[in-house]
């Protein structure tokens, strides 16, 4: 996970650097192309994180898959997310767990 984050961060920095050069030299088609790539990469990372993880309730230990809306807009705090647990029917801080294939 950390290696993926580092590689995406390096790629993002390279793209931003090229965007600055393209904007300074007034090659706007390259600027817009790289801007579109950055937006697409951000969307793909978001989709990957939504699809890849389920969450485990700290109160009852149930592993559940919340809705996409809850995954994207749930309150985050470091490595936990405040979600509604369908088993104990309360909002709890839940840890992400990789889905089993």
mmCIF file of C-alpha atoms in Angstrom:
data_model
loop_
_atom_site.group_PDB
_atom_site.id
_atom_site.type_symbol
_atom_site.label_atom_id
_atom_site.label_comp_id
_atom_site.label_asym_id
_atom_site.label_seq_id
_atom_site.Cartn_x
_atom_site.Cartn_y
_atom_site.Cartn_z
ATOM 1 C CA UNK A 1 0.000 0.000 0.000
ATOM 2 C CA UNK A 2 2.778 2.450 0.926
ATOM 3 C CA UNK A 3 4.698 1.663 -2.289
ATOM 4 C CA UNK A 4 1.583 2.402 -4.327
ATOM 5 C CA UNK A 5 1.069 5.727 -2.562
ATOM 6 C CA UNK A 6 4.718 6.697 -3.105
ATOM 7 C CA UNK A 7 4.613 5.765 -6.797
ATOM 8 C CA UNK A 8 1.388 7.747 -7.335
ATOM 9 C CA UNK A 9 2.877 10.712 -5.456
ATOM 10 C CA UNK A 10 6.005 10.692 -7.623
ATOM 11 C CA UNK A 11 3.883 10.413 -10.774
ATOM 12 C CA UNK A 12 1.729 13.318 -9.605
ATOM 13 C CA UNK A 13 4.773 15.498 -8.907
ATOM 14 C CA UNK A 14 6.199 14.760 -12.358
ATOM 15 C CA UNK A 15 2.881 15.612 -13.998
ATOM 16 C CA UNK A 16 2.575 18.876 -12.057
ATOM 17 C CA UNK A 17 6.157 19.812 -12.994
ATOM 18 C CA UNK A 18 5.445 19.193 -16.697
ATOM 19 C CA UNK A 19 2.180 21.163 -16.361
ATOM 20 C CA UNK A 20 4.050 24.169 -14.978
ATOM 21 C CA UNK A 21 6.564 24.013 -17.829
ATOM 22 C CA UNK A 22 3.740 23.655 -20.386
ATOM 23 C CA UNK A 23 1.848 26.629 -18.926
ATOM 24 C CA UNK A 24 4.995 28.769 -18.806
ATOM 25 C CA UNK A 25 5.809 27.997 -22.439
ATOM 26 C CA UNK A 26 2.135 28.492 -23.407
ATOM 27 C CA UNK A 27 1.647 24.960 -24.711
ATOM 28 C CA UNK A 28 -1.866 24.813 -23.333
ATOM 29 C CA UNK A 29 -2.931 21.523 -24.977
ATOM 30 C CA UNK A 30 -0.252 19.725 -22.946
ATOM 31 C CA UNK A 31 -1.355 21.524 -19.782
ATOM 32 C CA UNK A 32 -4.985 20.456 -20.300
ATOM 33 C CA UNK A 33 -3.977 16.891 -21.183
ATOM 34 C CA UNK A 34 -1.999 16.503 -17.968
ATOM 35 C CA UNK A 35 -4.775 18.112 -15.945
ATOM 36 C CA UNK A 36 -7.208 15.541 -17.367
ATOM 37 C CA UNK A 37 -4.768 12.723 -16.500
ATOM 38 C CA UNK A 38 -4.502 13.933 -12.902
ATOM 39 C CA UNK A 39 -8.297 14.006 -12.569
ATOM 40 C CA UNK A 40 -8.586 10.491 -14.056
ATOM 41 C CA UNK A 41 -5.881 9.148 -11.721
ATOM 42 C CA UNK A 42 -7.634 10.647 -8.690
ATOM 43 C CA UNK A 43 -10.918 9.049 -9.765
ATOM 44 C CA UNK A 44 -9.243 5.649 -10.275
ATOM 45 C CA UNK A 45 -7.585 5.794 -6.842
ATOM 46 C CA UNK A 46 -10.920 6.641 -5.247
ATOM 47 C CA UNK A 47 -12.686 3.782 -7.034
ATOM 48 C CA UNK A 48 -9.902 1.384 -6.067
ATOM 49 C CA UNK A 49 -10.184 2.285 -2.390
ATOM 50 C CA UNK A 50 -13.975 1.952 -2.481
ATOM 51 C CA UNK A 51 -13.942 -1.475 -4.125
ATOM 52 C CA UNK A 52 -10.996 -2.990 -2.251
ATOM 53 C CA UNK A 53 -12.021 -2.622 1.420
ATOM 54 C CA UNK A 54 -14.708 -3.717 3.838
ATOM 55 C CA UNK A 55 -14.897 -2.426 7.405
ATOM 56 C CA UNK A 56 -14.840 -4.107 10.822
ATOM 57 C CA UNK A 57 -16.950 -2.643 13.635
ATOM 58 C CA UNK A 58 -14.976 -2.027 16.848
ATOM 59 C CA UNK A 59 -18.036 -2.628 19.030
ATOM 60 C CA UNK A 60 -19.352 -5.973 17.741
ATOM 61 C CA UNK A 61 -16.558 -7.156 15.406
ATOM 62 C CA UNK A 62 -18.845 -7.577 12.391
ATOM 63 C CA UNK A 63 -17.174 -7.175 8.992
ATOM 64 C CA UNK A 64 -19.506 -5.380 6.583
ATOM 65 C CA UNK A 65 -19.443 -3.579 3.268
ATOM 66 C CA UNK A 66 -21.029 -0.114 3.608
ATOM 67 C CA UNK A 67 -22.549 1.772 0.711
ATOM 68 C CA UNK A 68 -20.310 3.689 -1.686
ATOM 69 C CA UNK A 69 -21.761 6.939 -0.327
ATOM 70 C CA UNK A 70 -20.720 6.008 3.222
ATOM 71 C CA UNK A 71 -17.246 4.929 2.088
ATOM 72 C CA UNK A 72 -16.608 8.174 0.243
ATOM 73 C CA UNK A 73 -18.215 10.635 2.647
ATOM 74 C CA UNK A 74 -17.817 8.912 6.025
ATOM 75 C CA UNK A 75 -15.853 10.741 8.704
ATOM 76 C CA UNK A 76 -12.170 9.728 8.653
ATOM 77 C CA UNK A 77 -9.721 9.691 11.511
ATOM 78 C CA UNK A 78 -6.295 8.293 10.628
ATOM 79 C CA UNK A 79 -6.850 4.583 9.981
ATOM 80 C CA UNK A 80 -10.529 4.367 11.008
ATOM 81 C CA UNK A 81 -13.813 5.634 9.581
ATOM 82 C CA UNK A 82 -17.061 6.386 11.418
ATOM 83 C CA UNK A 83 -19.730 4.219 9.789
ATOM 84 C CA UNK A 84 -23.160 2.794 10.556
ATOM 85 C CA UNK A 85 -22.859 -0.872 11.563
ATOM 86 C CA UNK A 86 -25.830 -2.917 10.307
ATOM 87 C CA UNK A 87 -25.349 -5.571 13.018
ATOM 88 C CA UNK A 88 -25.285 -3.483 16.218
ATOM 89 C CA UNK A 89 -27.231 -0.639 14.523
ATOM 90 C CA UNK A 90 -25.039 2.199 15.756
ATOM 91 C CA UNK A 91 -22.358 4.527 14.407
ATOM 92 C CA UNK A 92 -18.942 3.169 15.320
ATOM 93 C CA UNK A 93 -15.320 3.744 14.397
ATOM 94 C CA UNK A 94 -14.523 0.944 11.951
ATOM 95 C CA UNK A 95 -11.160 -0.301 10.678
ATOM 96 C CA UNK A 96 -10.694 -1.122 6.980
ATOM 97 C CA UNK A 97 -10.189 -4.798 6.128
ATOM 98 C CA UNK A 98 -9.153 -6.028 2.679
ATOM 99 C CA UNK A 99 -11.908 -7.920 0.904
ATOM 100 C CA UNK A 100 -11.405 -11.637 0.430
ATOM 101 C CA UNK A 101 -11.357 -12.638 -3.216
#
